[in-house]
Structure formats: C-alpha cells, structure tokens
Coordinates of C-alpha atoms in Angstrom, one line a residue:
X1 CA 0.0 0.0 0.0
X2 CA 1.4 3.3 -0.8
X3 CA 2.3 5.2 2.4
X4 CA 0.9 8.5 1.2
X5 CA -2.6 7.0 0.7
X6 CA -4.2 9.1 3.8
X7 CA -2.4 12.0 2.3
X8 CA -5.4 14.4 3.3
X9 CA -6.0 15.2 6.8
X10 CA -9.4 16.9 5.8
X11 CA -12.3 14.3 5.1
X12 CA -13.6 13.8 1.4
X13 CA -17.0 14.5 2.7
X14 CA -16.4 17.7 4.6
X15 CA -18.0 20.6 2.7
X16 CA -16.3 23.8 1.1
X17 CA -13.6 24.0 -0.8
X18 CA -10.9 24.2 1.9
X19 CA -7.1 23.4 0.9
X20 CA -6.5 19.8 1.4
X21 CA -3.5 19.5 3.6
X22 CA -0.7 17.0 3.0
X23 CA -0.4 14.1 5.8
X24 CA 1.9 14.9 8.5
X25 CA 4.7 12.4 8.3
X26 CA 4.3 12.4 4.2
X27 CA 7.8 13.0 2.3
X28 CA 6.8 16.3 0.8
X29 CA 5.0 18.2 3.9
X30 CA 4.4 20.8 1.4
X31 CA 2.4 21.4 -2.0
X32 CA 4.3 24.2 -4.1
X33 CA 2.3 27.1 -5.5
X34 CA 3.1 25.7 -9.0
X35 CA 2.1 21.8 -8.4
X36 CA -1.0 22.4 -7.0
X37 CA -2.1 24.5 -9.7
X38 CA -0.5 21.8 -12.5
X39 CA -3.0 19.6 -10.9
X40 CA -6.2 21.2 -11.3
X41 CA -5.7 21.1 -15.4
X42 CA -5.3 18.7 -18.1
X43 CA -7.8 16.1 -17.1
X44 CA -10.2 14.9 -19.9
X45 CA -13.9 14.6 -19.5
X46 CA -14.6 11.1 -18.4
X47 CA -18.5 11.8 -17.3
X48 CA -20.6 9.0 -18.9
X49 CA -23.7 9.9 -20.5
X50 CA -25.1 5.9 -21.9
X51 CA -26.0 4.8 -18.5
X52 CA -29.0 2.8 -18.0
X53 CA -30.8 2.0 -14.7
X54 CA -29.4 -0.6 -13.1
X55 CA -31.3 -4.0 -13.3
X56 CA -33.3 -3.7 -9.6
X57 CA -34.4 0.0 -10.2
X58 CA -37.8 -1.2 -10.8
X59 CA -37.7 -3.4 -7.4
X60 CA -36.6 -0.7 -5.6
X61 CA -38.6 1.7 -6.5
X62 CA -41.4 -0.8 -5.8
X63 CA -40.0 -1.0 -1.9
X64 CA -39.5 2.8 -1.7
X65 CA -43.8 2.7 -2.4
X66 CA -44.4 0.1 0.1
X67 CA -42.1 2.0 2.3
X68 CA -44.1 5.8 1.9
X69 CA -47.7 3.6 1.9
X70 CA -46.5 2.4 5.7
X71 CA -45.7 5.7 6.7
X72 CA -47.5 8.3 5.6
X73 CA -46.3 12.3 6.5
X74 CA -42.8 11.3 8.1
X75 CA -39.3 11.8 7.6
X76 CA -37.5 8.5 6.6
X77 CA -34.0 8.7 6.8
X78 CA -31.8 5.6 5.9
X79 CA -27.8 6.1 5.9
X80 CA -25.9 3.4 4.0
X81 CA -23.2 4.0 6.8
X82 CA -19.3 4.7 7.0
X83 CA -15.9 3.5 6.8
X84 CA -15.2 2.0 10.0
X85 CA -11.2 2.1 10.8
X86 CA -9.0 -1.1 11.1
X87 CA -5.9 0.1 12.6
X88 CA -4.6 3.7 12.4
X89 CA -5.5 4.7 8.6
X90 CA -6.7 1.6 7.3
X91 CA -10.6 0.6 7.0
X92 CA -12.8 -2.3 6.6
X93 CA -14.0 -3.3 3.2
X94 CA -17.0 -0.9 2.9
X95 CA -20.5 -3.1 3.3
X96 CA -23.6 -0.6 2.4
X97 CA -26.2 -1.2 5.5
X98 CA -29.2 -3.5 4.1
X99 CA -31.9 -1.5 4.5
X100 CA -30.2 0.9 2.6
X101 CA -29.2 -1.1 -0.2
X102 CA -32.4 -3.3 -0.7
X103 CA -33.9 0.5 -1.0
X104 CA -31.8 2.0 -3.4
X105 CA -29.4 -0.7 -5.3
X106 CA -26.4 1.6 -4.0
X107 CA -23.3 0.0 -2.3
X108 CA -21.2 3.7 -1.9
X109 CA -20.2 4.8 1.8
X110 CA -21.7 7.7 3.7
X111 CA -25.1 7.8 0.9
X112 CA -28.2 8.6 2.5
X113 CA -31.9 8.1 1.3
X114 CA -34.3 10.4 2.3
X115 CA -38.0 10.3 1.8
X116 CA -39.5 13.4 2.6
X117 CA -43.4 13.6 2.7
X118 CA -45.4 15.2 0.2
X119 CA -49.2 15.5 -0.7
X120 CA -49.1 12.4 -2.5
X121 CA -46.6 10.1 -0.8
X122 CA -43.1 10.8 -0.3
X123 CA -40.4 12.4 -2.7
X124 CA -37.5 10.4 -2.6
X125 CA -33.9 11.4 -3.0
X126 CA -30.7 9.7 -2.7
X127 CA -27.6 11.9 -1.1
X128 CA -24.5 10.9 -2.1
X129 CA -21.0 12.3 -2.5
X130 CA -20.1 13.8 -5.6
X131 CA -16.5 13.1 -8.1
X132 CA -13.5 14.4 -6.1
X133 CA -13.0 18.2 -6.0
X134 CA -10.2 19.1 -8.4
X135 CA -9.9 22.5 -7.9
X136 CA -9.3 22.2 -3.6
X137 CA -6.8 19.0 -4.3
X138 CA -9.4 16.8 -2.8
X139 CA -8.8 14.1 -5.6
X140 CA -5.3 14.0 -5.1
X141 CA -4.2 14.8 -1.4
X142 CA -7.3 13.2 0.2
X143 CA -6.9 9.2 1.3
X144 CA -10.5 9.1 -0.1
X145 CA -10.3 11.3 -3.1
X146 CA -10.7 9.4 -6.5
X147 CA -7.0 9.1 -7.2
X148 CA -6.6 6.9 -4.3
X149 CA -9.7 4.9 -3.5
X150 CA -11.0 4.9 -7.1
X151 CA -13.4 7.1 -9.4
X152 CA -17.0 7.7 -8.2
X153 CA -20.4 8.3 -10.0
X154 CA -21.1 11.9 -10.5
X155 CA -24.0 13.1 -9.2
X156 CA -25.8 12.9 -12.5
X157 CA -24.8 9.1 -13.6
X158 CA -26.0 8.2 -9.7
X159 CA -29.4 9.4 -10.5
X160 CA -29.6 7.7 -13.9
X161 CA -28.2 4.0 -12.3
X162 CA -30.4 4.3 -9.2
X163 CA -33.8 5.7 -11.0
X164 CA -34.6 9.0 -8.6
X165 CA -33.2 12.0 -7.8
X166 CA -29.7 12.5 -6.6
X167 CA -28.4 15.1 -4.2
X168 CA -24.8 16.0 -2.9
X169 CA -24.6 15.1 0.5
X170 CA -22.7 17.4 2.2
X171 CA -26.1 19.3 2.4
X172 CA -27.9 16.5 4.4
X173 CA -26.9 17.3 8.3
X174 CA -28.3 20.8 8.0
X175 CA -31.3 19.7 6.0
X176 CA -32.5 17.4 8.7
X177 CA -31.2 19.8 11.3
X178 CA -33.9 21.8 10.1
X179 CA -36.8 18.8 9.6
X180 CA -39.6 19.7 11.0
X181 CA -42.7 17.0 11.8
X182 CA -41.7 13.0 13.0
X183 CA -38.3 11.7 11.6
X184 CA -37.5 8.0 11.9
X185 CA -34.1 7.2 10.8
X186 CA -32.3 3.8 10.5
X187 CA -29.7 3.6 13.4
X188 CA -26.1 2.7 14.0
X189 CA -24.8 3.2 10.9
X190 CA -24.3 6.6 10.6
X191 CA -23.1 9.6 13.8
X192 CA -23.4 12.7 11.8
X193 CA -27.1 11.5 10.6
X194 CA -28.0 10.6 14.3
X195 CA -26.5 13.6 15.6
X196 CA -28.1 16.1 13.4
X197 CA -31.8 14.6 13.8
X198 CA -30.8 14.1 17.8
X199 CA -33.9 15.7 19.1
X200 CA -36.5 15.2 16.1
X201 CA -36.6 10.8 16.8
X202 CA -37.7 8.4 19.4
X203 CA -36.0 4.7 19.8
X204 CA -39.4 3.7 19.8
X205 CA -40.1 5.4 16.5
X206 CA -37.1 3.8 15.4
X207 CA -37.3 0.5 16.3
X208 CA -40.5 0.5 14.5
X209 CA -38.9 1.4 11.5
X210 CA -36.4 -1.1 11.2
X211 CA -38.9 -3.7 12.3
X212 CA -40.8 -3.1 9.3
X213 CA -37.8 -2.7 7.2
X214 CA -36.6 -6.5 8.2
X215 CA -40.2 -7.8 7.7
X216 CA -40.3 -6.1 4.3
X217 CA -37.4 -9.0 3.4
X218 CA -39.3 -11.9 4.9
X219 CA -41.0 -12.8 1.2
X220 CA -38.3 -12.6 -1.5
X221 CA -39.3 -11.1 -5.3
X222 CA -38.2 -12.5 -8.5
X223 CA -34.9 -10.8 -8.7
X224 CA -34.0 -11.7 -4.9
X225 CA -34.6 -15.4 -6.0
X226 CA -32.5 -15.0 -8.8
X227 CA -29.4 -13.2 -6.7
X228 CA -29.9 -16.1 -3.9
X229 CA -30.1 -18.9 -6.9
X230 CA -26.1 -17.6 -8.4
X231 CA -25.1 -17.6 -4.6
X232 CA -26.1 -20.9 -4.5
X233 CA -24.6 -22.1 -7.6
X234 CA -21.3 -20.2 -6.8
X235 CA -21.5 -22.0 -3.0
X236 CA -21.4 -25.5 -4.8
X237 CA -18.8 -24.6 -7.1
X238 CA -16.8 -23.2 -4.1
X239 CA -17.0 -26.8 -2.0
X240 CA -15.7 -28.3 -5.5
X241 CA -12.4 -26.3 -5.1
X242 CA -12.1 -27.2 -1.7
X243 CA -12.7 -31.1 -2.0
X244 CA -10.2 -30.5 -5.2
X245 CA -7.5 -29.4 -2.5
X246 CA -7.6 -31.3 0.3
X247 CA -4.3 -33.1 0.3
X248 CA -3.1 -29.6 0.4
X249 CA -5.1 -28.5 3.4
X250 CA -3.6 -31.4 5.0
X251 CA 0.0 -30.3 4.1
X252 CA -0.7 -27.1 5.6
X253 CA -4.1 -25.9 7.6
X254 CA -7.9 -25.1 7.7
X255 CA -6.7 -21.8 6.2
X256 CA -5.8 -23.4 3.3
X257 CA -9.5 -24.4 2.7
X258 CA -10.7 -21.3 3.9
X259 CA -8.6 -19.5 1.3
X260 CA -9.7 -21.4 -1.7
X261 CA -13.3 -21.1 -1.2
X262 CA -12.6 -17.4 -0.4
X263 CA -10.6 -17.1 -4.0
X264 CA -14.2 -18.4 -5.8
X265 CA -16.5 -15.8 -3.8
X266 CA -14.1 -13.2 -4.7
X267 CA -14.0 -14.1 -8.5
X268 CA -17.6 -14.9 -8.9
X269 CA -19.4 -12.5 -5.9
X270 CA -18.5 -9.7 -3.7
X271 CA -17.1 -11.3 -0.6
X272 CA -18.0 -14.4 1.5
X273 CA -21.1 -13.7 3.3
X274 CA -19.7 -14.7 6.7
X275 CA -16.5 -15.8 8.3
X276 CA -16.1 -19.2 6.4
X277 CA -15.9 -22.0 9.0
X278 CA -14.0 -24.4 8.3
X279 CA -13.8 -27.0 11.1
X280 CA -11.4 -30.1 10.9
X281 CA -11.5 -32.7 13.7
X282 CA -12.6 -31.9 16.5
X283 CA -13.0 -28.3 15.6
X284 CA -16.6 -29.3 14.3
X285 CA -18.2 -29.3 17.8
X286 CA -17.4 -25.7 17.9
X287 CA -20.5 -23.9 16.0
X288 CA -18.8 -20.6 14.7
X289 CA -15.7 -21.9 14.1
X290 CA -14.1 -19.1 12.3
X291 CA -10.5 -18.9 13.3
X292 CA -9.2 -21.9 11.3
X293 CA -6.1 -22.6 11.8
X294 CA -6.1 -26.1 13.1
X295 CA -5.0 -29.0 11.2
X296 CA -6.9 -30.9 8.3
X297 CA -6.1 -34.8 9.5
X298 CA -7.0 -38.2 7.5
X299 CA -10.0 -40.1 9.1
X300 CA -11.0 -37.0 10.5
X301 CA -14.0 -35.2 9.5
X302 CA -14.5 -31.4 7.9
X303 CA -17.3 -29.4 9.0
X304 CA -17.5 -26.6 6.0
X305 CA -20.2 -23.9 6.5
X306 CA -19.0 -21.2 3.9
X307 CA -21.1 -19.0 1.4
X308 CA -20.9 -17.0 -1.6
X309 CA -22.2 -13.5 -1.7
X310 CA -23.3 -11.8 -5.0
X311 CA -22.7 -8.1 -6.0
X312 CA -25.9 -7.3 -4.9
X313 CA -25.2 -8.5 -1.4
X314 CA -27.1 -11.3 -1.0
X315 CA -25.6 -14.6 0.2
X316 CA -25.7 -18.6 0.2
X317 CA -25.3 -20.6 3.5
X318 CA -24.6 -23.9 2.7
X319 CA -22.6 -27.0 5.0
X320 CA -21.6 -30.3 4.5
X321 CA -19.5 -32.2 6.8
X322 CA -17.1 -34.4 4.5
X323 CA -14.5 -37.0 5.3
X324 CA -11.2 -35.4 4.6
X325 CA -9.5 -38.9 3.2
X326 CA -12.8 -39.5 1.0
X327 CA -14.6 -42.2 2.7
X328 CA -16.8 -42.4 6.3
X329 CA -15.3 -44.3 9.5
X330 CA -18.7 -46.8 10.4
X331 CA -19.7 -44.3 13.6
X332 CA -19.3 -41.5 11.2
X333 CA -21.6 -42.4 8.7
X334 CA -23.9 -43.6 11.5
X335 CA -24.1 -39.9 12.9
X336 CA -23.5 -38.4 9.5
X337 CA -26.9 -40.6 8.7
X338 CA -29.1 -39.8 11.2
X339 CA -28.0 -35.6 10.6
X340 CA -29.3 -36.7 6.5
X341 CA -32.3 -38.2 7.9
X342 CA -33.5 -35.0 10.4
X343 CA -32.2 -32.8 7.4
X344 CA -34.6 -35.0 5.2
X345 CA -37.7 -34.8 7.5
X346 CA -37.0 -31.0 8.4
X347 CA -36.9 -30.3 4.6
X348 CA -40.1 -32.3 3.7
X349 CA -41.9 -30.2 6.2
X350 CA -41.0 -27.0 4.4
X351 CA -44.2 -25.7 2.7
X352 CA -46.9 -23.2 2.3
X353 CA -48.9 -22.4 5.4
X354 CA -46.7 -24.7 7.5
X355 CA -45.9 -23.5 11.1
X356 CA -42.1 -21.4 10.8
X357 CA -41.3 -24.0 13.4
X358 CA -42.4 -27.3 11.8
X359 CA -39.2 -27.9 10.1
X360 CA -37.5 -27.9 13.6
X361 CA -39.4 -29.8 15.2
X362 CA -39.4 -32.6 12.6
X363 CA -35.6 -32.8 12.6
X364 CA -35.4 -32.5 16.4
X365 CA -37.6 -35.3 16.5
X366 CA -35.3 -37.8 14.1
X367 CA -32.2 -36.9 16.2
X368 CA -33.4 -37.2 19.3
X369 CA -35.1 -40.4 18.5
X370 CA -31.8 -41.5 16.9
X371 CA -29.9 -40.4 20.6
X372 CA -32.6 -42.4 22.8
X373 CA -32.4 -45.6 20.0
X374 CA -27.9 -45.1 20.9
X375 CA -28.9 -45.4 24.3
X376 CA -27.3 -41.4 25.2
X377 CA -30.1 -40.1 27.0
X378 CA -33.2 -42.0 28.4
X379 CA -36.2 -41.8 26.8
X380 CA -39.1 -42.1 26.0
X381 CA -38.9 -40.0 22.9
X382 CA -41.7 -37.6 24.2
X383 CA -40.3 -37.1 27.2
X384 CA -36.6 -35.8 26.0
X385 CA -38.4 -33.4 23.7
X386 CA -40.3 -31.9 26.2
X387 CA -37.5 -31.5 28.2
X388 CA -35.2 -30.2 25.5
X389 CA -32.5 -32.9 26.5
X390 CA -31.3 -33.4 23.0
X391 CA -30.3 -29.8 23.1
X392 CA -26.9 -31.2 24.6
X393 CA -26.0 -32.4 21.4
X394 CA -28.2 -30.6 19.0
X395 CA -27.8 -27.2 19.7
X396 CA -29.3 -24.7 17.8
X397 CA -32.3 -24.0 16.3
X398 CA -32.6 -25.8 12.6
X399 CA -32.4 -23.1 10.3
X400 CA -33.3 -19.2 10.1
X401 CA -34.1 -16.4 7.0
X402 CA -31.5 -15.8 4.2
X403 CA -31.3 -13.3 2.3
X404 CA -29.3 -9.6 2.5
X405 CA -27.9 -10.8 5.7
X406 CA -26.8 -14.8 6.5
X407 CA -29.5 -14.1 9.6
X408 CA -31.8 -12.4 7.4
X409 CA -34.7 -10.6 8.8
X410 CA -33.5 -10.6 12.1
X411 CA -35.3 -8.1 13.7
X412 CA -38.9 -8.8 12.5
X413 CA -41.4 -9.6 15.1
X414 CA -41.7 -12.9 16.4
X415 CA -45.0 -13.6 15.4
X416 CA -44.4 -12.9 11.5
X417 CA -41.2 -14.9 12.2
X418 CA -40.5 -17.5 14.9
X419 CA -43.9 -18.3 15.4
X420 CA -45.0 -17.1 11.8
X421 CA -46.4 -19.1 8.8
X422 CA -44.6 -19.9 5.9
X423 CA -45.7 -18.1 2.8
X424 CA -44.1 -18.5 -1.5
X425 CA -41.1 -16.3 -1.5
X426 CA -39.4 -17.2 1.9
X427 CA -36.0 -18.6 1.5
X428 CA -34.4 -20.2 4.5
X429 CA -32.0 -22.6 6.0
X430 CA -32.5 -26.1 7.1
X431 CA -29.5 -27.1 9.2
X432 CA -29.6 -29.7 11.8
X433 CA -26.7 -30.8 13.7
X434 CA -25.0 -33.5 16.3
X435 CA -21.4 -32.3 18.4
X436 CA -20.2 -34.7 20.8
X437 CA -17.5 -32.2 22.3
X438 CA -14.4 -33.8 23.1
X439 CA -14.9 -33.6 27.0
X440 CA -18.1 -34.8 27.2
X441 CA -18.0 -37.6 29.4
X442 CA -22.3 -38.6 28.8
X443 CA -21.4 -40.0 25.8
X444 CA -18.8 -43.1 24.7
X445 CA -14.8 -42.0 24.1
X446 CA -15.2 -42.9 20.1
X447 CA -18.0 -40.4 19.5
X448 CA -16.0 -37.5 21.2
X449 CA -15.4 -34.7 18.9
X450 CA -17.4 -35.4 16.1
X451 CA -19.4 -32.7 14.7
X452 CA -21.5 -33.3 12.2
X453 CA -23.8 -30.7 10.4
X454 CA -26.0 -30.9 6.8
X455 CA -27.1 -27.0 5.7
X456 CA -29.1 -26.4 2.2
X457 CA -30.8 -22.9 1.2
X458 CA -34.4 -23.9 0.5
X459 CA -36.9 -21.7 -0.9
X460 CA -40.9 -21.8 -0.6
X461 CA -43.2 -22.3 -3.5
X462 CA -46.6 -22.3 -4.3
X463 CA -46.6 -26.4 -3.7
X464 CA -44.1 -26.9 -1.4
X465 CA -40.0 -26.0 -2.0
X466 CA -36.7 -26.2 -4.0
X467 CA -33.7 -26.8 -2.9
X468 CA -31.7 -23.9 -4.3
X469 CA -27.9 -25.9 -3.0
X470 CA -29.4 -29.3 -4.2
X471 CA -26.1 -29.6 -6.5
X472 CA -24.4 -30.2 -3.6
X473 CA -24.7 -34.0 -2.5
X474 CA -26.2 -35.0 0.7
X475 CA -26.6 -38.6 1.0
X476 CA -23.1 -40.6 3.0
X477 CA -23.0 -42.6 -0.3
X478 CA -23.2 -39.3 -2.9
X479 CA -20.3 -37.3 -1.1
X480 CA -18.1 -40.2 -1.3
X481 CA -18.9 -40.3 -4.8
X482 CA -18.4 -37.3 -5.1
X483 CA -15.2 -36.9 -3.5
X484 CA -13.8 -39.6 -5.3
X485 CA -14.8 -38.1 -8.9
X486 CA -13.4 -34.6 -7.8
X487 CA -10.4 -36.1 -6.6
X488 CA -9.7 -37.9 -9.5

C-alpha cells in the first residue's frame, strides 16, 4: 500500500472548498504554488452519458412505495453508513447497510436516502458524495479522493443508475437539522445522521422502522430469487475447489480451505457472506468456528459452512461435513446418517402455510429419537423433547431467513417470524446438527469430537420448495462419490 494513501487530513465528505493538507509524516509536507495548480488542469472529461438504470431499479422503486404507503407524513431517513477504521489509517471493506441497499441498489459509503413527505406520498432522493474536487486538491491529497480509492459516479450518472433523484450530501446534516414533523431514521450506521436529527426521533419510532424494514425481506421477489439462486450455484462450485485441494489443506491448515473457497467468492461475488468455517476434527463441535487454523487430518472429519455473496449482497449458507480422506469411519456415517435423515424430515416439512417451526421440530424429532435408539439419553422419545434434552447435542435451532444478511430478517417480530407461517417467496436454511464435544464424558470416548452438520438454502413455492444448494450431494454414499470423482 502506498504510504501516502491518507495523504489528506481533511475528510472527502467535509463541505467547502478548503485546501487539502498534505499528511503529517508524508515525504513532501508541502504542496508548491506551482504543483498544485498543474494539478487542477489537463484532465479529460470522463462523465458517462449511456448509463441505463441498473437491473433492480424497478424493485426498488417498488420497496420505496411500500415504504411511503407504511408511513405516511414522516421523515424517513436511511444512511448506507461509514468507513469503520482497522488500525490507524486503514478501513474495513466498505459493506452498504441492508436496509439501505435493498432501498436504493447503491453500495457507496456515507449515501443517504431520504424520503420526505409530500401530498401524495413521499419524494425520494438519494444523497450521495459527488466526483472528487479538483480545484481544492481533494482528488489527489485526500486518502478518499478518486485518485486513491477509485473514481465515483457523479451526481448525474448516480441518478440515472439508481432511477430518482440524486443530491450532494454534504447538504444532508443541515437539512435534517432543520426537519420539522416526525423523523424516523435507520440507526447505528451513521453519527453525523443521528447527531443532526438528535432531538427530532424516538428509539421507539425507530425500532418501529427497522422492524418493518426487516419484515419487508421476509418474502423474496423475482430478482431476490434469482441473486440467492447464483449464490447458491457459486456456493457448490466453491465446495468443488475445496474437495479439489484437500491433500493440500492437509499439508498445511484449515486456512488453506478457507482461502480457496474465499478465491471463488471473490472471483464470482463480492465477498463471503460470513466468516467461512471451516472445522477439521474436532473443531466441528465448535458452531462458529471461524478462526481456522487447526490442522486438516485423515480419518478426520471437515465441518464446512462457507457461502458466496453476490454483488448485490445477498448470500448462500450452505454446510456439508465431509471426510477429509474421502470415505466415512462406520460411527461416522452412522451420525452423519441420522443428521441426513432430520435434514430429510425437516426439509419435507418445508411448505406453504406450514408453522415457521415445523421444520424444527421434525428434525429434532429424528435426532433425538436416533440419541434415545444409541442409548445417550433416556427416553421415551416424548419425554426428552419436552425437556429439551437433546439440546446437549443438537444445539441450535434448525435453520433461520436468508437473504441480504446470512440471519436475514433478524429483527422482524416474532409472530411474523419464529412463530410465523410460511408463505411463497421465503428462503431459509434447514441445518440440523450433532457435536459430541471432546470432554463430554455422557457419551462413549469414540464419539467424542465429532461434529456433524448438513445446511441447504431452500426456498418456498406455491406447492411446497426447491432446494436452491441441491447440486451439492447429501446422502453418505453421494459425497463419497463425489469426492472420489473430484479427486480424480
């Protein structure tokens, strides 16, 4: 990284046209008369003038209406949020707040949509930072002008991509420091929004936003489906890599698989959609195991819960627990069986105007008639449900939302989640589990640290589901197969 990247003290979003002062340990402390001026001229026109809306304008335009039909004669304010700092004067990869993106199809730091009310509705308009300042040096001397970080869309090709008005946004903290009538405003994503609407929103104004922002994502359109589909499809192709380099993960570590499935969601998508976990041994009894960097052993299993996501942010969670030399010890496959079989029932009961919970309870049901048939906890059957004994070794809950976020919906009301009804359009995880940690004594030496965990992305239809990860195999027998093909 070039050391004079955070050349400019003063921020690329501060307004005016202040000089932009060089960084304070830079090699040239000072910009001559003469070089700053050479830098203000000779630059060709580069504005592009062919742009068409981008291919979700219509969707989120369609959101934005849903959105003004909720609240009628309020303020909404959504920020996509800010660079968040790493160390010193590096930052995070910039990720644009959901609610933000699903509203606008924007991914930029520090935009902000605001819908103001209006006798019809609201008028929306998207605030946004506009190309670097030439004249001030901002392009050049700032670590977030265009000659650093990158060129961005002018104010004119923003409005054109995004399909409604665009603003600069150095205007927005007085504008809403001057909104009068109820503001609600997305929060924790953006200080200088928050601070400037400070005493114009309640948290319980705000809470109620956001609720209905998640539930808004709870039923997925046509080209949701289609983002979490390519997710999907880039997922599988990401667990052939890994299978293809296993007796190099073996040489070296779990970050060697982490790495190559991280290479394919780079190439084909924007990122991973979460910290890749990828669990050798008896790291699989460890449910967010993220830190891989344990070794990759033969006879051991892998637990691999990794995901793809797309340029428009949404994002596959898929697992399959594979045996790292190719083929299943006997107890494996038995555990590795009954996780297929709860997967199998908990799928199945995936349908139209089935309870949320169904799915749940008809894998906890296999496994925990699977753990009394093996003689680890005393039944009867009914009786260790009711009791939530299997939870020892099952866990967690078998499955949750996808979409925008791994966890999608996350902060939608119970009853239209948790204890909701399935409806066409929901996509969701069906994951059940078995970890026999290594120092649990309950349960015989041999089955200590195994972890075992099946995951496929299924969406609801009009009859019942698809299986959107279904190229993945499932069955003991097809990942063997599998393997074995992959591996040559």
């Amino acid at each position: 990284m070039a050391d004079e990247q955070q050349a400019g003290q003063q921020q690329a979003d501060e307004p005016g046209r202040k000089p932009v002062k060089p960084r304070k340990n830079g090699v040239a402390p000072q910009v001559s008369d003469e070089l700053a001026e050479n830098m203000k001229r000779g630059w060709a026109d580069t504005e592009r003038r062919d742009l068409t809306p981008v291919p979700q304008a219509g969707h989120t335009a369609r959101r934005r209406a849903a959105l003004s039909a909720r609240f009628p004669g309020e303020r909404l304010v959504v920020p996509a949020g800010r660079l968040k700092t790493r160390s010193n004067d590096t930052e995070y990869p910039f990720r644009a707040g959901v609610e933000y993106a699903y509203l606008t199809g924007d991914q930029t730091e520090n935009g902000v949509l605001v819908l103001e009310p209006a006798a019809e509705g609201h008028d929306a308009t998207l605030y946004l930072l506009p190309r670097s300042d030439r004249e001030n040096g901002e392009f050049w001397l700032s670590g977030q002008g265009e000659l650093w970080v990158g060129r961005r869309n002018s104010l004119t090709e923003a409005a054109r991509l995004y399909g409604l008005p665009v603003a600069d946004i150095r205007t927005v903290p007085e504008l809403l420091r001057e909104a009068t009538g109820p503001v609600r405003v997305v929060r924790g994503h953006d200080a200088t929004v928050e601070e400037a609407l400070t005493d114009k929103v309640t948290a319980e104004r705000d809470e109620e936003f956001r609720v209905f922002l998640s539930e808004m994502r709870l039923i997925k359109d046509d080209f949701e489906i289609a983002e979490l589909t390519r997710a999907c499809d880039s997922t599988v192709r990401g667990f052939e890599d890994v299978v293809r380099v296993l007796d190099r993960a073996q040489a070296t570590s779990e970050r060697y698989i982490e790495g190559t499935f991280f290479l394919r969601a780079r190439v084909e998508g924007n990122d991973v959609g979460y910290g890749s976990i990828c669990a050798a041994g008896p790291h699989a009894t460890t449910l967010h195991w993220v830190r891989n960097d344990g070794q990759v052993r033969p006879g051991e299993l892998l637990l691999l819960d990794a995901g793809v996501e797309t340029t428009e942010l949404y994002t596959a969670d898929v697992t399959r627990t594979l045996p790292i030399n190719g083929r299943f010890t006997g107890l494996q496959r038995r555990i590795y069986d009954a996780v297929y079989q709860a997967q199998e029932a908990g799928i199945a009961a995936v349908r139209p105007g089935a309870k949320y919970r169904d799915f749940h309870e008809a894998a906890q049901r296999v496994l925990t008639e699977k753990l009394v048939e093996w003689g680890l906890v005393e039944g009867p059957v009914e009786r260790v449900l009711e009791l939530g004994l299997q939870r020892r070794w099952t866990l967690h809950g078998t499955g949750h939302m996808l979409g925008m976020d791994v966890h999608d919906c996350a902060a939608a009301r119970r009853e239209t989640y948790a204890d909701g009804t399935l409806e066409p359009g929901m996509c969701l995880t069906v994951e059940p589990g078995l970890y026999f940690q290594p120092d649990d004594l309950t349960v015989p030496e041999d089955y200590r640290g195994i972890g075992v965990r099946i995951e496929d992305d299924i969406l609801v239809t009009e009859d019942g589901n698809v299986n959107l990860s279904a190229a993945l195999p499932r069955s003991a027998d097809e990942v063997e197969l599998w393997m074995a093909k992959l591996r040559g």
